[in-house]
Amino acid sequence: MSGLFKAISRQRSQVDMAGSGREPILAQYSKGRLDKSGVYDNLSPIEENLLADLWERFLDALDTPLAAVPSDAIVRPIEYDEEADRKRAQHTQDTAPFEVFEGCMFNETVADKCTQLGIVSEAGADGELVPPYESQISDETLGSALWTVVREDHPDVLLLRFLRARKWDVDKAFKMAVAAIKWRVHERVEEIIWYGDTHNDASLMWKGVSYAHGKDRLGQPIVWSGSCLHHQKDQSYPQLKRYLIWMMETLRTLLVTPVERVCLIMDLSDHSNANMDWPFVKTFIKFLEAYYPECLGLCVVYNGPWWFSGVWKLISPLLDPVVASKVQFASKPDALLKFIDPQELLESRGGLDKYAYEYVKPQAEENKLMFDTEGRQAASTALDKVREQFVQATREWTDAKEGGDDDAFARASRERKELSDKYRLAAKEKDKYTRARHFYTRTGVLADGKVDWSKVQRHKE
């Protein structure tokens, strides 16, 4: 029994040491240097061991039915009847339609607008821009669902997010990650990715309620969110939730390790009580904490009205302490320069970038590859092969750790890294057949896995 207590004590000591050297976020901005500790390919020996422990938990459960795998509870941010909400929205659209923004009607999708504008695909039987959804989850096991969550990430990147979020406690990280996987299956996240912004509420896309543009002083993509553009009555909750999930999944494609987080600017300029939407606030907070952990690098609340301090007192208790520590306040453009270089800051907010958001509509044949079932199958087969190799190398890696063979552990670690790079390339190839193109591919910001904001930036002379 004493040996067991020693093992538990040793593991607890490792957990306490992992991630202990991370630099405070404001210190990182003052130095203009991103702290890479604890992220993929920048792990301490202790952190790598804990990652191996987490992988061992997953390897042992890959063939287990997902529903039977222990996990945290899946918490609904708000209680509502989704089907009833959809029917109410459809009824309003059919019987009392109203314009929300620049010709976009209530409950109208981007696909609806494209049909009206004559943007149709010759590949679609009825001119649809995206073919009918085909699930890439082959069975009901944890393993099948896991890889649809990893998608184009390095596999370790995903698991490390949950480890960091649970302060390197392997058991807590495992249960948190499995809960997120279950939630994704329930919310049909892969289907949202498949159809992309074509199934989003048109007014949300045309208004640009939230959009990514530029990067902060740490290289993190900046997400601009203007609250004055949002009104709860303008869209149903199911559509708002879909938009939020689509946005978070699209932002994942703009993150390239070691940059694994975004900088969120909550722009409260011209904000009024009419823009408050508590169901949205609760949903965003829950998604960020439970299902997209470690994706937020910094949140700047900009130009809030005098009474917002009272609202913040209501919101702050809802936040995880780690998330709350990343929230900063800025009342003037000069304060934003602490976090964003003038060349990257929008001219409308005191910077030199003259960019102004304008939605780029889908092109008729931009998703032609998604109609190629043979190409998708070939890409799937190639990805499956690399994934099997990665899983085998990971088993050898965890076995070497358990056996105390440091040389074998180091060899397996190098092999895993090589296979992880191959996996990511193969996953990107399959992505062409399973993800509709989106705003950032149409603008050229995202091409061949590389992010280039200069494609849309316009600086003062």
Tab-separated table of C-alpha atoms in Angstrom:
chain	number	residue	atom	x	y	z
A	1	MET	CA	0.000	0.000	0.000
A	2	SER	CA	2.856	2.382	0.752
A	3	GLY	CA	4.088	1.906	-2.838
A	4	LEU	CA	0.689	2.991	-4.129
A	5	PHE	CA	0.734	6.121	-1.989
A	6	LYS	CA	4.227	6.943	-3.243
A	7	ALA	CA	3.097	6.528	-6.868
A	8	ILE	CA	0.118	8.810	-6.283
A	9	SER	CA	2.339	11.356	-4.552
A	10	ARG	CA	4.853	11.220	-7.403
A	11	GLN	CA	2.108	11.764	-9.995
A	12	ARG	CA	0.676	14.663	-7.963
A	13	SER	CA	4.140	16.236	-7.871
A	14	GLN	CA	4.443	15.906	-11.651
A	15	VAL	CA	1.056	17.570	-12.142
A	16	ASP	CA	2.049	20.448	-9.873
A	17	MET	CA	5.285	20.999	-11.803
A	18	ALA	CA	3.739	20.763	-15.293
A	19	GLY	CA	2.915	24.169	-16.756
A	20	SER	CA	4.244	25.926	-13.662
A	21	GLY	CA	6.586	28.182	-15.624
A	22	ARG	CA	4.017	29.792	-17.915
A	23	GLU	CA	4.433	33.551	-18.168
A	24	PRO	CA	1.463	35.842	-17.325
A	25	ILE	CA	-0.361	37.045	-20.426
A	26	LEU	CA	0.345	40.761	-19.883
A	27	ALA	CA	4.059	40.039	-19.483
A	28	GLN	CA	3.999	38.264	-22.828
A	29	TYR	CA	2.505	41.330	-24.521
A	30	SER	CA	4.954	43.713	-22.879
A	31	LYS	CA	7.820	41.621	-24.259
A	32	GLY	CA	6.082	40.921	-27.571
A	33	ARG	CA	6.961	37.261	-27.191
A	34	LEU	CA	4.541	34.338	-27.083
A	35	ASP	CA	5.120	31.868	-24.255
A	36	LYS	CA	5.250	28.495	-26.016
A	37	SER	CA	5.554	26.351	-22.912
A	38	GLY	CA	3.084	23.498	-22.657
A	39	VAL	CA	2.102	23.545	-26.336
A	40	TYR	CA	2.869	21.015	-29.049
A	41	ASP	CA	6.585	20.450	-29.684
A	42	ASN	CA	7.451	22.634	-26.671
A	43	LEU	CA	6.888	20.245	-23.778
A	44	SER	CA	9.025	19.638	-20.729
A	45	PRO	CA	9.874	15.982	-19.974
A	46	ILE	CA	7.231	15.949	-17.240
A	47	GLU	CA	4.590	17.361	-19.594
A	48	GLU	CA	5.465	14.811	-22.267
A	49	ASN	CA	5.069	12.011	-19.718
A	50	LEU	CA	1.643	13.296	-18.711
A	51	LEU	CA	0.649	13.538	-22.369
A	52	ALA	CA	1.712	9.907	-22.791
A	53	ASP	CA	-0.456	8.981	-19.797
A	54	LEU	CA	-3.456	10.678	-21.383
A	55	TRP	CA	-2.854	8.937	-24.696
A	56	GLU	CA	-2.686	5.620	-22.854
A	57	ARG	CA	-6.163	6.293	-21.459
A	58	PHE	CA	-7.478	6.975	-24.947
A	59	LEU	CA	-5.747	3.960	-26.509
A	60	ASP	CA	-7.323	1.685	-23.906
A	61	ALA	CA	-10.797	3.044	-24.735
A	62	LEU	CA	-10.653	3.507	-28.534
A	63	ASP	CA	-12.846	0.456	-29.225
A	64	THR	CA	-15.318	1.222	-26.416
A	65	PRO	CA	-18.760	2.593	-27.367
A	66	LEU	CA	-18.570	6.355	-26.879
A	67	ALA	CA	-21.680	6.421	-24.702
A	68	ALA	CA	-20.054	3.958	-22.264
A	69	VAL	CA	-16.843	5.955	-21.751
A	70	PRO	CA	-16.803	7.891	-18.435
A	71	SER	CA	-16.849	11.654	-18.912
A	72	ASP	CA	-17.866	14.960	-17.437
A	73	ALA	CA	-21.537	15.798	-17.771
A	74	ILE	CA	-22.627	17.564	-20.934
A	75	VAL	CA	-24.109	20.813	-19.679
A	76	ARG	CA	-26.660	22.723	-21.754
A	77	PRO	CA	-25.945	26.477	-21.438
A	78	ILE	CA	-29.679	27.197	-21.547
A	79	GLU	CA	-32.776	25.033	-21.448
A	80	TYR	CA	-34.756	25.158	-24.670
A	81	ASP	CA	-36.610	22.975	-27.141
A	82	GLU	CA	-34.515	23.161	-30.313
A	83	GLU	CA	-37.107	21.562	-32.579
A	84	ALA	CA	-39.821	23.894	-31.280
A	85	ASP	CA	-37.516	26.883	-31.817
A	86	ARG	CA	-36.858	25.820	-35.394
A	87	LYS	CA	-40.579	25.442	-36.077
A	88	ARG	CA	-41.327	28.871	-34.608
A	89	ALA	CA	-38.610	30.449	-36.750
A	90	GLN	CA	-39.936	28.707	-39.858
A	91	HIS	CA	-43.476	29.817	-39.038
A	92	THR	CA	-42.323	33.437	-38.725
A	93	GLN	CA	-40.446	33.162	-42.006
A	94	ASP	CA	-43.530	31.767	-43.753
A	95	THR	CA	-46.248	33.952	-42.254
A	96	ALA	CA	-44.646	37.218	-41.090
A	97	PRO	CA	-41.294	37.640	-42.865
A	98	PHE	CA	-39.244	40.729	-42.085
A	99	GLU	CA	-35.963	42.165	-43.316
A	100	VAL	CA	-33.060	41.983	-40.871
A	101	PHE	CA	-30.165	43.518	-42.793
A	102	GLU	CA	-29.601	44.701	-46.383
A	103	GLY	CA	-32.103	42.389	-48.018
A	104	CYS	CA	-31.446	39.452	-45.675
A	105	MET	CA	-34.743	38.204	-44.298
A	106	PHE	CA	-35.354	36.546	-40.936
A	107	ASN	CA	-34.331	32.853	-40.904
A	108	GLU	CA	-32.884	33.106	-44.413
A	109	THR	CA	-29.628	31.214	-44.959
A	110	VAL	CA	-26.672	32.081	-47.156
A	111	ALA	CA	-27.714	29.222	-49.446
A	112	ASP	CA	-31.173	30.797	-49.784
A	113	LYS	CA	-29.611	34.127	-50.750
A	114	CYS	CA	-27.310	32.456	-53.263
A	115	THR	CA	-30.258	30.784	-54.957
A	116	GLN	CA	-32.009	34.165	-55.208
A	117	LEU	CA	-28.853	35.698	-56.689
A	118	GLY	CA	-28.449	32.896	-59.229
A	119	ILE	CA	-25.359	31.424	-57.585
A	120	VAL	CA	-25.932	27.726	-58.228
A	121	SER	CA	-23.608	24.788	-58.837
A	122	GLU	CA	-23.742	22.618	-61.921
A	123	ALA	CA	-22.476	19.746	-59.776
A	124	GLY	CA	-25.563	19.826	-57.546
A	125	ALA	CA	-28.664	17.983	-58.721
A	126	ASP	CA	-30.788	21.001	-57.802
A	127	GLY	CA	-28.042	23.589	-58.058
A	128	GLU	CA	-27.005	23.208	-54.411
A	129	LEU	CA	-23.539	24.529	-53.599
A	130	VAL	CA	-22.694	21.652	-51.231
A	131	PRO	CA	-23.646	17.965	-51.639
A	132	PRO	CA	-25.806	16.197	-49.025
A	133	TYR	CA	-23.929	15.509	-45.793
A	134	GLU	CA	-22.065	12.215	-45.434
A	135	SER	CA	-20.940	11.397	-41.894
A	136	GLN	CA	-17.277	10.508	-41.513
A	137	ILE	CA	-17.932	8.718	-38.206
A	138	SER	CA	-17.800	5.030	-39.157
A	139	ASP	CA	-19.179	3.534	-35.927
A	140	GLU	CA	-20.235	4.407	-32.369
A	141	THR	CA	-16.839	3.914	-30.730
A	142	LEU	CA	-14.739	6.568	-29.040
A	143	GLY	CA	-11.982	6.001	-31.594
A	144	SER	CA	-14.164	6.775	-34.594
A	145	ALA	CA	-15.471	9.996	-33.050
A	146	LEU	CA	-12.065	11.087	-31.740
A	147	TRP	CA	-10.468	11.452	-35.150
A	148	THR	CA	-13.315	13.576	-36.493
A	149	VAL	CA	-12.540	15.977	-33.641
A	150	VAL	CA	-8.803	16.041	-34.361
A	151	ARG	CA	-9.440	16.805	-38.047
A	152	GLU	CA	-6.461	18.796	-39.437
A	153	ASP	CA	-4.728	19.413	-36.105
A	154	HIS	CA	-1.686	17.566	-34.914
A	155	PRO	CA	-3.329	14.891	-32.727
A	156	ASP	CA	-1.338	15.993	-29.672
A	157	VAL	CA	-2.554	19.590	-30.049
A	158	LEU	CA	-6.111	18.566	-29.241
A	159	LEU	CA	-5.257	16.503	-26.170
A	160	LEU	CA	-2.861	19.134	-24.846
A	161	ARG	CA	-5.664	21.693	-24.809
A	162	PHE	CA	-7.583	19.565	-22.320
A	163	LEU	CA	-4.475	18.794	-20.268
A	164	ARG	CA	-3.663	22.476	-19.880
A	165	ALA	CA	-7.301	23.300	-19.121
A	166	ARG	CA	-7.319	20.739	-16.308
A	167	LYS	CA	-3.896	21.787	-15.030
A	168	TRP	CA	-2.275	18.584	-16.300
A	169	ASP	CA	-4.518	16.271	-14.273
A	170	VAL	CA	-4.776	13.274	-16.637
A	171	ASP	CA	-8.032	11.841	-15.281
A	172	LYS	CA	-9.820	15.196	-15.327
A	173	ALA	CA	-8.457	15.979	-18.807
A	174	PHE	CA	-9.650	12.606	-20.133
A	175	LYS	CA	-13.189	13.058	-18.824
A	176	MET	CA	-13.329	16.620	-20.092
A	177	ALA	CA	-12.123	15.611	-23.563
A	178	VAL	CA	-14.581	12.712	-23.827
A	179	ALA	CA	-17.438	15.025	-22.806
A	180	ALA	CA	-16.417	17.419	-25.581
A	181	ILE	CA	-16.391	14.554	-28.094
A	182	LYS	CA	-19.879	13.455	-26.982
A	183	TRP	CA	-21.103	17.034	-27.262
A	184	ARG	CA	-19.759	17.328	-30.808
A	185	VAL	CA	-21.558	14.169	-31.871
A	186	HIS	CA	-24.778	15.405	-30.272
A	187	GLU	CA	-24.510	18.845	-31.888
A	188	ARG	CA	-23.557	17.335	-35.279
A	189	VAL	CA	-20.499	19.567	-35.480
A	190	GLU	CA	-19.122	17.633	-38.458
A	191	GLU	CA	-22.282	18.444	-40.391
A	192	ILE	CA	-21.900	22.124	-39.544
A	193	ILE	CA	-18.329	21.993	-40.892
A	194	TRP	CA	-19.513	20.117	-43.999
A	195	TYR	CA	-22.042	22.771	-45.062
A	196	GLY	CA	-19.988	25.692	-43.756
A	197	ASP	CA	-21.365	29.203	-43.944
A	198	THR	CA	-23.873	28.235	-46.666
A	199	HIS	CA	-26.261	27.060	-43.919
A	200	ASN	CA	-25.547	30.025	-41.639
A	201	ASP	CA	-28.072	32.773	-41.069
A	202	ALA	CA	-27.497	35.207	-43.939
A	203	SER	CA	-27.887	38.356	-41.843
A	204	LEU	CA	-25.146	37.243	-39.441
A	205	MET	CA	-22.726	36.751	-42.336
A	206	TRP	CA	-23.688	39.938	-44.178
A	207	LYS	CA	-23.422	42.068	-41.019
A	208	GLY	CA	-20.111	40.574	-39.879
A	209	VAL	CA	-21.205	40.288	-36.267
A	210	SER	CA	-17.882	38.534	-35.639
A	211	TYR	CA	-14.947	38.108	-37.992
A	212	ALA	CA	-11.222	37.406	-37.835
A	213	HIS	CA	-8.772	39.912	-39.256
A	214	GLY	CA	-5.084	40.515	-38.610
A	215	LYS	CA	-2.934	39.308	-35.747
A	216	ASP	CA	-1.964	40.706	-32.363
A	217	ARG	CA	1.532	41.322	-30.992
A	218	LEU	CA	1.851	37.626	-30.107
A	219	GLY	CA	0.871	36.475	-33.597
A	220	GLN	CA	-2.607	35.373	-32.532
A	221	PRO	CA	-5.511	35.957	-34.975
A	222	ILE	CA	-7.707	38.866	-33.910
A	223	VAL	CA	-11.454	38.239	-33.728
A	224	TRP	CA	-13.498	41.431	-33.923
A	225	SER	CA	-16.957	41.175	-32.378
A	226	GLY	CA	-19.156	44.274	-32.553
A	227	SER	CA	-22.022	43.937	-30.107
A	228	CYS	CA	-23.992	46.833	-31.627
A	229	LEU	CA	-24.639	44.653	-34.689
A	230	HIS	CA	-26.311	41.927	-32.670
A	231	HIS	CA	-29.992	41.778	-31.740
A	232	GLN	CA	-31.516	38.664	-30.222
A	233	LYS	CA	-34.715	39.005	-32.258
A	234	ASP	CA	-32.830	38.953	-35.575
A	235	GLN	CA	-32.217	35.196	-35.576
A	236	SER	CA	-33.385	32.044	-33.828
A	237	TYR	CA	-31.277	30.542	-31.061
A	238	PRO	CA	-30.511	27.370	-33.101
A	239	GLN	CA	-29.128	29.557	-35.901
A	240	LEU	CA	-27.096	31.643	-33.472
A	241	LYS	CA	-25.664	28.494	-31.887
A	242	ARG	CA	-24.831	27.082	-35.307
A	243	TYR	CA	-23.052	30.306	-36.256
A	244	LEU	CA	-21.026	30.233	-33.046
A	245	ILE	CA	-19.901	26.628	-33.607
A	246	TRP	CA	-19.071	27.350	-37.263
A	247	MET	CA	-17.034	30.390	-36.223
A	248	MET	CA	-15.051	28.453	-33.627
A	249	GLU	CA	-14.377	25.581	-36.017
A	250	THR	CA	-13.324	27.987	-38.767
A	251	LEU	CA	-10.971	29.790	-36.388
A	252	ARG	CA	-9.275	26.446	-35.729
A	253	THR	CA	-8.160	26.435	-39.366
A	254	LEU	CA	-6.429	29.805	-38.810
A	255	LEU	CA	-4.315	28.510	-35.907
A	256	VAL	CA	-0.892	27.083	-36.674
A	257	THR	CA	1.113	25.787	-33.708
A	258	PRO	CA	2.692	27.245	-31.620
A	259	VAL	CA	-0.003	29.902	-32.101
A	260	GLU	CA	-2.987	27.993	-30.731
A	261	ARG	CA	-5.192	30.787	-29.375
A	262	VAL	CA	-7.008	33.887	-30.603
A	263	CYS	CA	-7.268	37.468	-29.383
A	264	LEU	CA	-10.919	38.462	-29.021
A	265	ILE	CA	-11.911	42.132	-29.162
A	266	MET	CA	-15.381	42.573	-27.679
A	267	ASP	CA	-16.146	45.946	-29.253
A	268	LEU	CA	-18.907	47.613	-27.230
A	269	SER	CA	-18.920	50.863	-29.207
A	270	ASP	CA	-22.539	52.074	-29.561
A	271	HIS	CA	-23.677	49.168	-27.377
A	272	SER	CA	-27.120	49.464	-25.771
A	273	ASN	CA	-29.425	47.289	-23.702
A	274	ALA	CA	-31.081	46.199	-26.949
A	275	ASN	CA	-27.866	44.368	-27.863
A	276	MET	CA	-27.758	42.239	-24.701
A	277	ASP	CA	-28.465	38.560	-25.327
A	278	TRP	CA	-28.039	36.446	-22.189
A	279	PRO	CA	-28.674	33.079	-23.912
A	280	PHE	CA	-25.865	33.904	-26.349
A	281	VAL	CA	-23.507	35.058	-23.571
A	282	LYS	CA	-24.102	31.883	-21.553
A	283	THR	CA	-23.674	29.682	-24.633
A	284	PHE	CA	-20.450	31.360	-25.692
A	285	ILE	CA	-18.934	31.079	-22.213
A	286	LYS	CA	-19.850	27.407	-21.837
A	287	PHE	CA	-18.579	26.476	-25.307
A	288	LEU	CA	-15.320	28.321	-24.707
A	289	GLU	CA	-14.673	26.688	-21.351
A	290	ALA	CA	-15.921	23.126	-21.879
A	291	TYR	CA	-15.709	22.356	-25.575
A	292	TYR	CA	-13.037	24.698	-26.980
A	293	PRO	CA	-10.601	24.988	-24.056
A	294	GLU	CA	-7.337	26.864	-24.387
A	295	CYS	CA	-8.481	28.592	-27.584
A	296	LEU	CA	-8.674	32.070	-26.041
A	297	GLY	CA	-5.400	33.900	-25.555
A	298	LEU	CA	-6.827	37.288	-24.605
A	299	CYS	CA	-10.201	39.027	-24.501
A	300	VAL	CA	-10.233	42.817	-24.643
A	301	VAL	CA	-13.513	44.498	-23.722
A	302	TYR	CA	-13.298	47.720	-25.705
A	303	ASN	CA	-15.131	51.012	-25.231
A	304	GLY	CA	-17.826	49.735	-22.906
A	305	PRO	CA	-20.577	52.138	-21.774
A	306	TRP	CA	-20.435	53.489	-18.230
A	307	TRP	CA	-23.017	50.989	-17.001
A	308	PHE	CA	-21.160	47.925	-18.339
A	309	SER	CA	-19.329	47.478	-15.044
A	310	GLY	CA	-22.651	46.322	-13.603
A	311	VAL	CA	-23.075	43.821	-16.420
A	312	TRP	CA	-19.526	42.563	-15.867
A	313	LYS	CA	-20.396	41.816	-12.245
A	314	LEU	CA	-23.101	39.483	-13.548
A	315	ILE	CA	-20.892	37.849	-16.192
A	316	SER	CA	-17.634	37.389	-14.273
A	317	PRO	CA	-18.973	34.753	-11.813
A	318	LEU	CA	-19.910	32.618	-14.837
A	319	LEU	CA	-16.305	32.514	-16.026
A	320	ASP	CA	-13.670	29.961	-15.180
A	321	PRO	CA	-10.903	31.781	-13.230
A	322	VAL	CA	-8.369	31.009	-15.971
A	323	VAL	CA	-10.652	32.546	-18.622
A	324	ALA	CA	-11.439	35.514	-16.380
A	325	SER	CA	-7.705	36.222	-15.980
A	326	LYS	CA	-7.462	36.734	-19.743
A	327	VAL	CA	-10.053	39.541	-19.815
A	328	GLN	CA	-8.700	43.089	-20.121
A	329	PHE	CA	-10.485	46.411	-20.545
A	330	ALA	CA	-9.648	49.236	-22.939
A	331	SER	CA	-11.584	52.494	-23.204
A	332	LYS	CA	-9.564	54.255	-25.915
A	333	PRO	CA	-7.769	53.239	-29.149
A	334	ASP	CA	-4.373	53.909	-27.551
A	335	ALA	CA	-5.058	51.151	-25.032
A	336	LEU	CA	-5.474	48.628	-27.866
A	337	LEU	CA	-1.919	49.362	-29.052
A	338	LYS	CA	-0.631	47.530	-26.004
A	339	PHE	CA	-1.921	44.349	-27.636
A	340	ILE	CA	-2.012	45.135	-31.374
A	341	ASP	CA	0.628	46.715	-33.621
A	342	PRO	CA	-0.593	49.851	-35.492
A	343	GLN	CA	-0.161	48.054	-38.842
A	344	GLU	CA	-2.568	45.344	-37.652
A	345	LEU	CA	-5.087	47.607	-35.909
A	346	LEU	CA	-8.144	48.727	-37.860
A	347	GLU	CA	-8.175	52.379	-38.904
A	348	SER	CA	-11.656	52.683	-37.371
A	349	ARG	CA	-10.064	51.837	-34.020
A	350	GLY	CA	-7.029	54.115	-34.278
A	351	GLY	CA	-4.710	51.927	-36.361
A	352	LEU	CA	-3.331	51.969	-39.902
A	353	ASP	CA	-5.245	49.069	-41.473
A	354	LYS	CA	-8.051	50.461	-43.640
A	355	TYR	CA	-9.822	47.115	-43.970
A	356	ALA	CA	-13.600	47.128	-43.535
A	357	TYR	CA	-15.537	43.865	-43.386
A	358	GLU	CA	-17.600	42.917	-46.416
A	359	TYR	CA	-18.970	39.431	-46.788
A	360	VAL	CA	-17.630	37.527	-49.787
A	361	LYS	CA	-20.395	35.318	-51.127
A	362	PRO	CA	-19.836	31.672	-52.117
A	363	GLN	CA	-18.789	30.959	-55.689
A	364	ALA	CA	-20.841	28.545	-57.757
A	365	GLU	CA	-18.246	25.787	-58.126
A	366	GLU	CA	-15.983	26.411	-55.121
A	367	ASN	CA	-17.030	23.102	-53.522
A	368	LYS	CA	-16.751	20.994	-56.650
A	369	LEU	CA	-14.376	18.552	-54.952
A	370	MET	CA	-17.002	17.756	-52.327
A	371	PHE	CA	-19.124	16.157	-55.051
A	372	ASP	CA	-16.221	13.822	-55.949
A	373	THR	CA	-17.068	10.692	-53.913
A	374	GLU	CA	-14.186	8.679	-55.375
A	375	GLY	CA	-11.697	11.391	-54.483
A	376	ARG	CA	-13.083	11.577	-50.945
A	377	GLN	CA	-12.778	7.814	-50.531
A	378	ALA	CA	-9.182	7.853	-51.763
A	379	ALA	CA	-8.336	10.674	-49.346
A	380	SER	CA	-10.047	8.777	-46.510
A	381	THR	CA	-8.101	5.607	-47.272
A	382	ALA	CA	-4.800	7.495	-47.287
A	383	LEU	CA	-5.663	9.206	-44.001
A	384	ASP	CA	-6.702	5.911	-42.380
A	385	LYS	CA	-3.350	4.395	-43.258
A	386	VAL	CA	-1.362	7.209	-41.663
A	387	ARG	CA	-3.653	7.220	-38.633
A	388	GLU	CA	-3.055	3.499	-38.035
A	389	GLN	CA	0.693	4.114	-38.194
A	390	PHE	CA	0.383	6.997	-35.737
A	391	VAL	CA	-1.686	4.911	-33.309
A	392	GLN	CA	0.847	2.067	-33.464
A	393	ALA	CA	3.748	4.462	-32.849
A	394	THR	CA	1.816	5.978	-29.950
A	395	ARG	CA	1.309	2.518	-28.414
A	396	GLU	CA	5.056	1.900	-28.657
A	397	TRP	CA	5.674	5.321	-27.119
A	398	THR	CA	3.391	4.703	-24.131
A	399	ASP	CA	4.746	1.143	-23.692
A	400	ALA	CA	8.304	2.500	-23.620
A	401	LYS	CA	7.316	5.000	-20.950
A	402	GLU	CA	5.667	2.323	-18.831
A	403	GLY	CA	8.689	0.077	-19.271
A	404	GLY	CA	11.119	2.807	-18.329
A	405	ASP	CA	13.015	2.467	-21.633
A	406	ASP	CA	14.194	6.034	-22.215
A	407	ASP	CA	15.905	5.281	-25.550
A	408	ALA	CA	12.824	3.538	-26.960
A	409	PHE	CA	10.650	6.380	-25.653
A	410	ALA	CA	12.826	8.972	-27.428
A	411	ARG	CA	12.800	6.975	-30.691
A	412	ALA	CA	9.030	6.545	-30.584
A	413	SER	CA	8.624	10.243	-29.793
A	414	ARG	CA	10.569	11.203	-32.935
A	415	GLU	CA	8.592	8.728	-35.036
A	416	ARG	CA	5.300	10.087	-33.692
A	417	LYS	CA	6.280	13.622	-34.640
A	418	GLU	CA	7.080	12.565	-38.211
A	419	LEU	CA	3.810	10.654	-38.457
A	420	SER	CA	1.896	13.553	-36.910
A	421	ASP	CA	3.165	15.817	-39.697
A	422	LYS	CA	2.101	13.209	-42.273
A	423	TYR	CA	-1.263	12.829	-40.579
A	424	ARG	CA	-1.895	16.569	-40.733
A	425	LEU	CA	-1.058	16.694	-44.443
A	426	ALA	CA	-3.343	13.730	-45.174
A	427	ALA	CA	-6.117	15.289	-43.069
A	428	LYS	CA	-5.810	18.568	-44.967
A	429	GLU	CA	-6.203	16.644	-48.209
A	430	LYS	CA	-9.383	14.977	-46.952
A	431	ASP	CA	-10.625	18.351	-45.674
A	432	LYS	CA	-11.024	19.465	-49.287
A	433	TYR	CA	-13.761	16.826	-49.654
A	434	THR	CA	-15.470	17.259	-46.261
A	435	ARG	CA	-15.469	21.008	-45.515
A	436	ALA	CA	-17.231	23.663	-47.552
A	437	ARG	CA	-14.978	26.560	-48.549
A	438	HIS	CA	-15.561	29.652	-46.445
A	439	PHE	CA	-15.017	33.386	-46.129
A	440	TYR	CA	-11.282	33.096	-45.373
A	441	THR	CA	-10.535	30.754	-48.275
A	442	ARG	CA	-12.501	32.974	-50.661
A	443	THR	CA	-10.510	36.050	-49.634
A	444	GLY	CA	-7.218	34.169	-49.981
A	445	VAL	CA	-6.314	34.632	-46.304
A	446	LEU	CA	-6.176	30.844	-45.875
A	447	ALA	CA	-4.547	28.867	-48.687
A	448	ASP	CA	-2.711	25.535	-48.549
A	449	GLY	CA	-2.778	25.627	-44.754
A	450	LYS	CA	-1.007	29.001	-44.585
A	451	VAL	CA	-2.510	32.217	-43.199
A	452	ASP	CA	-1.717	35.534	-44.916
A	453	TRP	CA	-3.651	38.572	-43.700
A	454	SER	CA	-1.892	40.833	-46.226
A	455	LYS	CA	-4.333	39.478	-48.825
A	456	VAL	CA	-7.018	41.737	-47.372
A	457	GLN	CA	-5.134	44.396	-45.397
A	458	ARG	CA	-5.121	47.939	-46.760
A	459	HIS	CA	-2.705	50.315	-45.066
A	460	LYS	CA	-2.543	54.092	-45.087
A	461	GLU	CA	-0.005	55.564	-47.482
